[in-house]
mmCIF file of C-alpha atoms in Angstrom:
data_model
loop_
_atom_site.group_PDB
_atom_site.id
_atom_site.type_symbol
_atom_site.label_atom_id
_atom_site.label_comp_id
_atom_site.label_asym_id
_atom_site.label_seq_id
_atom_site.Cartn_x
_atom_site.Cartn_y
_atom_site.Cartn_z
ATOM 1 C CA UNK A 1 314.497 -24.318 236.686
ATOM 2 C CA UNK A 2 311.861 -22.253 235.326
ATOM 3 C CA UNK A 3 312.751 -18.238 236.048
ATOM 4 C CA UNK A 4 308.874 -18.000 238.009
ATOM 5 C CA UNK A 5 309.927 -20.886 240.099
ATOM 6 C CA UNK A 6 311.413 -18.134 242.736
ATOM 7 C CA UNK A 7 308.529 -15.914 242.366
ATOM 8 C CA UNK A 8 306.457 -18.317 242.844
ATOM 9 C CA UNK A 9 308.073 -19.727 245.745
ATOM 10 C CA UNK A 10 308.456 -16.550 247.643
ATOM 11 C CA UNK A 11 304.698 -16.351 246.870
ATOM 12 C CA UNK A 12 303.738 -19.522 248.408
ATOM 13 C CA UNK A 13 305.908 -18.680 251.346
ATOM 14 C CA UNK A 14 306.825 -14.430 252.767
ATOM 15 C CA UNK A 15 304.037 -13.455 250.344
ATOM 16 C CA UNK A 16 301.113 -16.115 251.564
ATOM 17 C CA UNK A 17 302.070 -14.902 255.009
ATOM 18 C CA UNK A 18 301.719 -11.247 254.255
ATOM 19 C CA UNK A 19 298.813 -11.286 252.498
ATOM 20 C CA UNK A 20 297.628 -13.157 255.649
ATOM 21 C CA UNK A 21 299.109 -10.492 257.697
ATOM 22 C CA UNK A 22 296.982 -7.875 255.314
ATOM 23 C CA UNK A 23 294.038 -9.626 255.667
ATOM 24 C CA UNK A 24 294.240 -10.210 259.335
ATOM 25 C CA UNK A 25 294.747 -6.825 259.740
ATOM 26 C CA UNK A 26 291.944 -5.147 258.183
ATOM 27 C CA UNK A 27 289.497 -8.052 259.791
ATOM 28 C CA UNK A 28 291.188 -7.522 263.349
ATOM 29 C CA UNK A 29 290.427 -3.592 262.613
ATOM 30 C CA UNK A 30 287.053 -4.059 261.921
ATOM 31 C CA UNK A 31 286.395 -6.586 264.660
ATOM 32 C CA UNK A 32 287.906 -3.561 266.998
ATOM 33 C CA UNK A 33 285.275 -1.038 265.244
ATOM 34 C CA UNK A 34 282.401 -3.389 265.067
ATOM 35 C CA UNK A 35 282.658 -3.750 269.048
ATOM 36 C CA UNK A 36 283.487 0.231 269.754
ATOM 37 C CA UNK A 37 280.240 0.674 267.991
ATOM 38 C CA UNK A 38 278.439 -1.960 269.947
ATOM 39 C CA UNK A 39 279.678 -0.415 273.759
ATOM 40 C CA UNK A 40 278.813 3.197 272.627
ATOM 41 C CA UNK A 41 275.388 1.651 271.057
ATOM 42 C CA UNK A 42 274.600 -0.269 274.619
ATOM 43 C CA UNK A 43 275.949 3.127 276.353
ATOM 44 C CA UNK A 44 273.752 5.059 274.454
ATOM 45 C CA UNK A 45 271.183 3.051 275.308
ATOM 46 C CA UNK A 46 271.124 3.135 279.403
ATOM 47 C CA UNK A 47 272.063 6.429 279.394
ATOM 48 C CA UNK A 48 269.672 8.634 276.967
ATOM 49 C CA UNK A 49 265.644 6.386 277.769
ATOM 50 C CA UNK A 50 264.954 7.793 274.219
ATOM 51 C CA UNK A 51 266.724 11.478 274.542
ATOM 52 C CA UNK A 52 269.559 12.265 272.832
ATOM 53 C CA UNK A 53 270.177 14.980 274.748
ATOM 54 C CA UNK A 54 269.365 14.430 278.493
ATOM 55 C CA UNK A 55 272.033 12.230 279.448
ATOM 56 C CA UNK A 56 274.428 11.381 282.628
ATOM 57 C CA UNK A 57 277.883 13.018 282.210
ATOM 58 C CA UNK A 58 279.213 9.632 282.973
ATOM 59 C CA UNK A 59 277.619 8.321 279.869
ATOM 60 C CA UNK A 60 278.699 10.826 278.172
ATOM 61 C CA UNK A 61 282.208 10.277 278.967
ATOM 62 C CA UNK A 62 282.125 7.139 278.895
ATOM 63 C CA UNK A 63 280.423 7.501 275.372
ATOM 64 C CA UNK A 64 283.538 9.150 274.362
ATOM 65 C CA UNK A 65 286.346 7.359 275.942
ATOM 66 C CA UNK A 66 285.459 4.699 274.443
ATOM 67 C CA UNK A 67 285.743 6.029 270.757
ATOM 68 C CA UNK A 68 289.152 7.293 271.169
ATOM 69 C CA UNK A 69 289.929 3.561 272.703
ATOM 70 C CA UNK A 70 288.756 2.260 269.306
ATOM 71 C CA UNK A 71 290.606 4.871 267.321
ATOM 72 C CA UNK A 72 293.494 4.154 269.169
ATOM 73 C CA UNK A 73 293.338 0.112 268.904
ATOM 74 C CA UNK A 74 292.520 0.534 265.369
ATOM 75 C CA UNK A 75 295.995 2.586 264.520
ATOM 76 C CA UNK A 76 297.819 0.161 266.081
ATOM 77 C CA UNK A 77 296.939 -2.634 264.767
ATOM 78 C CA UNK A 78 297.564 -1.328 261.385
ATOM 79 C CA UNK A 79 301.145 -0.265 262.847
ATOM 80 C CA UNK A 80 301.843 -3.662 263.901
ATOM 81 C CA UNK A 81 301.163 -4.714 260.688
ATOM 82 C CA UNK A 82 303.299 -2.627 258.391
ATOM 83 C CA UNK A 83 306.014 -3.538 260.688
ATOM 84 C CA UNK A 84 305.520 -7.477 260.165
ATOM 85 C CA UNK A 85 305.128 -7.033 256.416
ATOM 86 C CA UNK A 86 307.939 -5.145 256.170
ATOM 87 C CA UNK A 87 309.649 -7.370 258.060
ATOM 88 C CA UNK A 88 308.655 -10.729 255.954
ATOM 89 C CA UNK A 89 309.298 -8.951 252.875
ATOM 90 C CA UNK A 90 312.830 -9.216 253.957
ATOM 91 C CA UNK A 91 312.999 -4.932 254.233
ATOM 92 C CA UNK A 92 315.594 -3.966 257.727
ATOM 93 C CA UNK A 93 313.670 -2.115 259.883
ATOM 94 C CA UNK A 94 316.948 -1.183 261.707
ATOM 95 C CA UNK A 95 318.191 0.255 258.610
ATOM 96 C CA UNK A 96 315.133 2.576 258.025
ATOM 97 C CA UNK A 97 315.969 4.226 261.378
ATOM 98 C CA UNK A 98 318.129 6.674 260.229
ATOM 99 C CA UNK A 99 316.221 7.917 257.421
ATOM 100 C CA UNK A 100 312.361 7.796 259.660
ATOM 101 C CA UNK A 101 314.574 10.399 261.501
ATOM 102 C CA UNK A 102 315.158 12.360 258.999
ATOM 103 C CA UNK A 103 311.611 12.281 257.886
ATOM 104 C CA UNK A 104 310.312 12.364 261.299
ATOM 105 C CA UNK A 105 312.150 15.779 261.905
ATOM 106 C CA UNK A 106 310.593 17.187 258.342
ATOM 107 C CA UNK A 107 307.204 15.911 259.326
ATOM 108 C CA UNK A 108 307.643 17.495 263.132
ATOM 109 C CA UNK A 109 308.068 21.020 261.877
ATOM 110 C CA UNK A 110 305.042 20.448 259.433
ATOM 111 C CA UNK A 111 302.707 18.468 261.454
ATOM 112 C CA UNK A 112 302.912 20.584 264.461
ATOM 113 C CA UNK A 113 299.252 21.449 264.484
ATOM 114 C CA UNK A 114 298.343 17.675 263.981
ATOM 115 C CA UNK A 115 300.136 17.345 267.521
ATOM 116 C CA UNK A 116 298.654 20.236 269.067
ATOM 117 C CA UNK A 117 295.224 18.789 267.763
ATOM 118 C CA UNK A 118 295.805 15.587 269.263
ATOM 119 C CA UNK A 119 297.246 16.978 272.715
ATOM 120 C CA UNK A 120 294.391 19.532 272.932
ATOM 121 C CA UNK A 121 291.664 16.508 272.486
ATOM 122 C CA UNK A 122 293.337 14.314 274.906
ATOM 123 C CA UNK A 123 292.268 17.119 277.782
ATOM 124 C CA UNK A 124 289.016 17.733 276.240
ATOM 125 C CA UNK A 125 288.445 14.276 276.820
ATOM 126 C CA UNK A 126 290.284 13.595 280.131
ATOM 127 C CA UNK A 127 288.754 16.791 281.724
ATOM 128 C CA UNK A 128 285.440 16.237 280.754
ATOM 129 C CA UNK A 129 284.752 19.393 278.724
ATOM 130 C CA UNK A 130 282.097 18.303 276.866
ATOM 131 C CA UNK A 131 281.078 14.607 274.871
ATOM 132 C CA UNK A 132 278.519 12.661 273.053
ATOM 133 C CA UNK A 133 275.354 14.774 272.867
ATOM 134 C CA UNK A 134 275.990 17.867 274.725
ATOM 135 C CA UNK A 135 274.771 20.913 273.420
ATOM 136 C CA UNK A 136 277.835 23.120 272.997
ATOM 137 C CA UNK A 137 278.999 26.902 271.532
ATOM 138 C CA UNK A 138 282.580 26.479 270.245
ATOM 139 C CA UNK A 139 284.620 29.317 269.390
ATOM 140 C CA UNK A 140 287.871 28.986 267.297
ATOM 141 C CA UNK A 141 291.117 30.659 266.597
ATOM 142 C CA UNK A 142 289.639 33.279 263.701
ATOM 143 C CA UNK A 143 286.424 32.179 263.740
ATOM 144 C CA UNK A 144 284.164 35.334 264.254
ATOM 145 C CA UNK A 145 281.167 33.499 264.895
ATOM 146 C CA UNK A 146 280.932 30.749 267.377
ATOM 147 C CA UNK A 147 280.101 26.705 265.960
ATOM 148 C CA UNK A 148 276.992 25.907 267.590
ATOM 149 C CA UNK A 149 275.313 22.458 267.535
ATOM 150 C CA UNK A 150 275.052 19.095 269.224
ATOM 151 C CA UNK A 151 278.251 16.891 269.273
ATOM 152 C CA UNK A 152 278.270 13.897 267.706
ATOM 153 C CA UNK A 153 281.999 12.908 267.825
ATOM 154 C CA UNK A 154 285.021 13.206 269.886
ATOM 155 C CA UNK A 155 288.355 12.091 268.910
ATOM 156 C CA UNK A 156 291.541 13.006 269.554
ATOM 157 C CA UNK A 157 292.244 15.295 266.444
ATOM 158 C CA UNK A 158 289.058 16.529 265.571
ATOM 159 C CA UNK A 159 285.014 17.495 267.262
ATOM 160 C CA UNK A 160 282.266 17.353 265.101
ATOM 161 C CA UNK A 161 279.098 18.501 265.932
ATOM 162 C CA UNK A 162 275.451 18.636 263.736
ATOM 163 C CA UNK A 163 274.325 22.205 263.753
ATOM 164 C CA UNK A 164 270.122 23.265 264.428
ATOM 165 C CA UNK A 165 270.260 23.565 260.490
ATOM 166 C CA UNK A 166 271.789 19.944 260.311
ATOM 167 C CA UNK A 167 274.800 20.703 259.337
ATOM 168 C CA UNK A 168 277.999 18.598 259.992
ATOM 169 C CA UNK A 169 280.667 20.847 261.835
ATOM 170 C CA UNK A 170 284.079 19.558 262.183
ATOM 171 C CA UNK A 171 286.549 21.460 263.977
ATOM 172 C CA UNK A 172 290.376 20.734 264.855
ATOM 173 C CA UNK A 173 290.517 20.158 268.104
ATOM 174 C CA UNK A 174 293.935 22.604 268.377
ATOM 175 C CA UNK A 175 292.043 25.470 266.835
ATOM 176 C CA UNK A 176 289.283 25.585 269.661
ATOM 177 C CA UNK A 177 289.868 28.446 272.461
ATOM 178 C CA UNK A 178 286.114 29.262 274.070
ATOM 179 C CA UNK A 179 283.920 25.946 274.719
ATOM 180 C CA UNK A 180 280.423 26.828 276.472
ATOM 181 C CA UNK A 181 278.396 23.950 277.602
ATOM 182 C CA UNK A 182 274.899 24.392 277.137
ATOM 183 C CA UNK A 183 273.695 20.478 278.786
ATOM 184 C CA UNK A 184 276.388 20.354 281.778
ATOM 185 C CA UNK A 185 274.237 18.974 284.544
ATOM 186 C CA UNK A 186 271.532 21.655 283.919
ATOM 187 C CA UNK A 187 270.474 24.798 282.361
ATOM 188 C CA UNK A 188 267.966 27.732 282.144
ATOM 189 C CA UNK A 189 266.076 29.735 280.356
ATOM 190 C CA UNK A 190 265.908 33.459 280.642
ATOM 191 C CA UNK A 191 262.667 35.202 279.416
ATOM 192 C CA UNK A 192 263.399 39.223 279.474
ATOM 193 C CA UNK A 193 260.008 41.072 279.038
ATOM 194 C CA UNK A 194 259.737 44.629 278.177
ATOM 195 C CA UNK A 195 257.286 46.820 280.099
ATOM 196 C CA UNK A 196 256.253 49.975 279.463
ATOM 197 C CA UNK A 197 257.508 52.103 282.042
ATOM 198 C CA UNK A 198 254.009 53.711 282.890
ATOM 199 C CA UNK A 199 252.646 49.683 284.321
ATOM 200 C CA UNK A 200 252.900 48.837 287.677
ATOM 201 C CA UNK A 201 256.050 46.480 287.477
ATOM 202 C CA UNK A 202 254.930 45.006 291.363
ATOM 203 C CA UNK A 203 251.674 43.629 288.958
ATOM 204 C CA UNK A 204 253.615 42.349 286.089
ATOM 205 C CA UNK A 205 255.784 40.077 288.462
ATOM 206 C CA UNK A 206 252.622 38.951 289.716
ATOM 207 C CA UNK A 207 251.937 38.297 286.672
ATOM 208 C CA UNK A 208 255.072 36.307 285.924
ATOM 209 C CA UNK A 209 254.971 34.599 289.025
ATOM 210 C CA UNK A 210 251.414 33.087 288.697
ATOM 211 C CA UNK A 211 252.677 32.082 285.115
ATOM 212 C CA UNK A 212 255.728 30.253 286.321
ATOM 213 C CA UNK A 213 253.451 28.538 288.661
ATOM 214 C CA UNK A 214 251.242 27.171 286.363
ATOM 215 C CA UNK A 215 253.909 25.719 284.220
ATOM 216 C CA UNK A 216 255.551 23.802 287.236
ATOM 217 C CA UNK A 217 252.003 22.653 287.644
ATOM 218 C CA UNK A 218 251.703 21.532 284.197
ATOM 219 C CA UNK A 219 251.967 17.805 283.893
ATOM 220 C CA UNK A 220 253.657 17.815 280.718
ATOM 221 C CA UNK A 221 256.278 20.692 281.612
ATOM 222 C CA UNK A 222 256.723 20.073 285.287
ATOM 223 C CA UNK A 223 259.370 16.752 284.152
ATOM 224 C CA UNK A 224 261.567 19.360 282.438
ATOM 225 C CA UNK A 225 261.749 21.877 284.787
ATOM 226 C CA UNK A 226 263.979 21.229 288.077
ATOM 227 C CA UNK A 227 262.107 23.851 290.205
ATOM 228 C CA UNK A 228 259.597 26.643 289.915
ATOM 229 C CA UNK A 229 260.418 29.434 287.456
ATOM 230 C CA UNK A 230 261.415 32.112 289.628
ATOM 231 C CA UNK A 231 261.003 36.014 288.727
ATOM 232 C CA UNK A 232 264.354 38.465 289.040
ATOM 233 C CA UNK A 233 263.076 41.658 288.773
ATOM 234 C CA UNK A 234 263.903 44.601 286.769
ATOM 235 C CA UNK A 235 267.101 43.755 284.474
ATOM 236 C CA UNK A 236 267.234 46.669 282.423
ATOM 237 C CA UNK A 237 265.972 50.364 282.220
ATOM 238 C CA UNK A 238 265.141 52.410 278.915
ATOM 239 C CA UNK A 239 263.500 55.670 278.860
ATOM 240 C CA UNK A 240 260.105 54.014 277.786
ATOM 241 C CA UNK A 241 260.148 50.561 278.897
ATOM 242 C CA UNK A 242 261.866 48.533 281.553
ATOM 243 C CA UNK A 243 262.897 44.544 281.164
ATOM 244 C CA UNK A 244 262.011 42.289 283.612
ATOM 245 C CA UNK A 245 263.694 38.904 283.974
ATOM 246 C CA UNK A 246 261.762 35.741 284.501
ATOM 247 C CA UNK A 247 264.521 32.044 285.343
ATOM 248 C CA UNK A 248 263.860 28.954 284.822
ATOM 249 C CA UNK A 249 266.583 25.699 285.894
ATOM 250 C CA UNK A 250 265.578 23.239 283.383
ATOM 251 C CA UNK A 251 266.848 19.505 282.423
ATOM 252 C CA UNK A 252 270.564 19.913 280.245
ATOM 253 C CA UNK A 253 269.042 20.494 276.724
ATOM 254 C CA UNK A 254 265.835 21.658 277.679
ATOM 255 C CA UNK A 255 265.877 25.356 278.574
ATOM 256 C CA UNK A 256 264.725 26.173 274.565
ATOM 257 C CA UNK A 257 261.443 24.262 274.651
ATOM 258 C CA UNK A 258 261.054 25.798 278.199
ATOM 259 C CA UNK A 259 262.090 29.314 277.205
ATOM 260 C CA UNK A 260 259.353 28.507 274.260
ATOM 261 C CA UNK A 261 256.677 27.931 276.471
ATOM 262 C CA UNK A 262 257.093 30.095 279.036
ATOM 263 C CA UNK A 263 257.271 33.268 276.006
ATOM 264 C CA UNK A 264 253.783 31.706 274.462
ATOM 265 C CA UNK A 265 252.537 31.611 278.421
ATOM 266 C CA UNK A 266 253.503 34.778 279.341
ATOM 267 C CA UNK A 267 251.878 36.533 275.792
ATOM 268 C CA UNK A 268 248.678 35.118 276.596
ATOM 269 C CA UNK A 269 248.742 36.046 280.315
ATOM 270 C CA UNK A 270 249.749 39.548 278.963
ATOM 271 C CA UNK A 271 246.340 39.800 277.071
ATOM 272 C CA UNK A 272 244.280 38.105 279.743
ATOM 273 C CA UNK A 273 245.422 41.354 282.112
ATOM 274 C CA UNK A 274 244.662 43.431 279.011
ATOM 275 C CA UNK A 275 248.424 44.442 279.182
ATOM 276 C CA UNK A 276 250.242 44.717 275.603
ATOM 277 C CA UNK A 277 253.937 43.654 275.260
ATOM 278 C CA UNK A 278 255.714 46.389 273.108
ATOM 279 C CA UNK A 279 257.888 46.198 270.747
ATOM 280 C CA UNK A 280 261.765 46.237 272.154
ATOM 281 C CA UNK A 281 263.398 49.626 271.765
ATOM 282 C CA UNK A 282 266.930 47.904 272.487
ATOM 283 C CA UNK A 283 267.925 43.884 271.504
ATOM 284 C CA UNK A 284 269.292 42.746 275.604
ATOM 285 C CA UNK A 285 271.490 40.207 275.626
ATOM 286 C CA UNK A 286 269.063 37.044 275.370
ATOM 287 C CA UNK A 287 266.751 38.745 273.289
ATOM 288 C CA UNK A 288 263.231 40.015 274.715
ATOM 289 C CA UNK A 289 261.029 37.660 275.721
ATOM 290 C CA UNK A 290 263.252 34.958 274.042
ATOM 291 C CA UNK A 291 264.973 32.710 276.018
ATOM 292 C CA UNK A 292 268.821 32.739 276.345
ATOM 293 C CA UNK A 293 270.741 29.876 277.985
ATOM 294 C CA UNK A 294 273.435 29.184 280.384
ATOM 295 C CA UNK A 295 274.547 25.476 281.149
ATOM 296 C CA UNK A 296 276.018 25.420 284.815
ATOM 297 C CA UNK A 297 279.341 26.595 285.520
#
């Protein structure tokens, strides 16, 4: 008897069935991804008409439910599979309970945040916080300025979203404490425009008013806007100039290409009246005639 004969015979037998068991394994895991990929495509595809941004929050949901699915599928196969080879290469899987105790004690302490990362993403996800293309602010634990961007991925460990500047954001899911939706159902853009204090502020929001009205009008911005821009009045008061607040509800992801347009509308209104916009004594909130946004609440 030749001393390869029992190599070679465990080979042809335990080791042709976990290199089977390998193999299967990393095919089955890609079949799982290769599908996840093809529902979020199709998903993607109802849902958006060509917009990345304006999308139902079903879709959106749906969008990312079904990429933790396929996360989740994809683990345990590869689970399933350590377990069988370890079990055809003739290791006791009872006996390695004792000591995966130990270790799973050790790792507990260590991988705490891991679980509070995962926990935290599974309510993200089943309370609908935000998902696949929603335009978000995200403020974490020591972070002193939020993450701002659209999100591109949900799982249950991690978000990552693609900043204005392109950038790839990822953030732990455990580390997030302030989430503001900027594309939940709608939004709006505020316009603030200083005044000098000696105008007549009853003819600037006549002004404003006959410029909101020709924007709804507008065939090309009347799709993004969900009802005529409406003017609030005076906002704030300085000792030389006054702020008045112009609104606009706008399609989720729209209200900065509104807010655009309705700044470059009401400029050239401004110098139609022969009226002069100054320059802002104090920076408001959302920025003089700049628009701010708030997604619904």
């Amino acid at each position: 008897m030749a001393p390869l004969d029992p190599l070679l015979t465990w080979l042809a037998g335990r080791g042709l069935e976990i290199a089977l068991i390998v193999l299967g394994s990393v095919l089955l895991a890609r079949f799982v991804t290769w599908v996840g990929a093809k529902i979020t495509d199709r998903i993607d595809a109802r849902a958006t008409g060509g917009d990345a941004l304006v999308r139902s929050e079903a879709a959106k949901h749906r969008h990312s439910l079904t990429q933790v699915i396929t996360w989740t599928l994809v683990v345990l196969v590869y689970a399933i599979a350590v377990f069988a080879v370890l079990d055809r290469a003739g290791i006791p899987i009872g006996g390695l309970v004792a000591p995966a105790t130990v270790l799973g004690v050790g790792l507990g302490f260590g991988a705490q945040r891991i679980v509070g990362d995962v926990l935290a993403g599974f309510f993200i996800i089943t309370e609908r916080q935000y998902g696949f293309g929603d335009v978000v602010s995200i403020t974490v634990v020591g972070g002193a300025d939020p993450a701002e961007g659209t999100i591109e991925d949900v799982t249950l460990r991690v978000t990552r979203l693609r900043s204005p500047n392109g950038e790839v954001i990822t953030l732990p899911n455990g580390q997030i404490v302030k989430v503001v939706n900027l594309s939940r159902d709608w939004a709006r853009a505020v316009v603030d425009v200083p005044v000098p204090t000696t105008l007549d502020v009853s003819r600037v929001n006549d002004i404003l008013k006959e410029v909101g009205a020709e924007a709804f009008r507008d065939q090309r911005l009347r799709p993004l806007l969900l009802d005529p821009p409406s003017v609030m009045g005076v906002e704030t008061l300085d000792l030389d100039q006054v702020n008045v607040r112009m609104v606009a509800r706008t399609l989720p992801g729209k209200q900065f290409e509104v807010g655009r347009d309705l700044r470059a509308r009401i400029v050239l209104a401004f110098h139609r009246a022969g009226l002069n916009v100054p320059a802002p004594t104090a920076t408001s909130p959302s920025g003089d005639l700049s628009p701010s946004s708030d997604g619904a609440r």
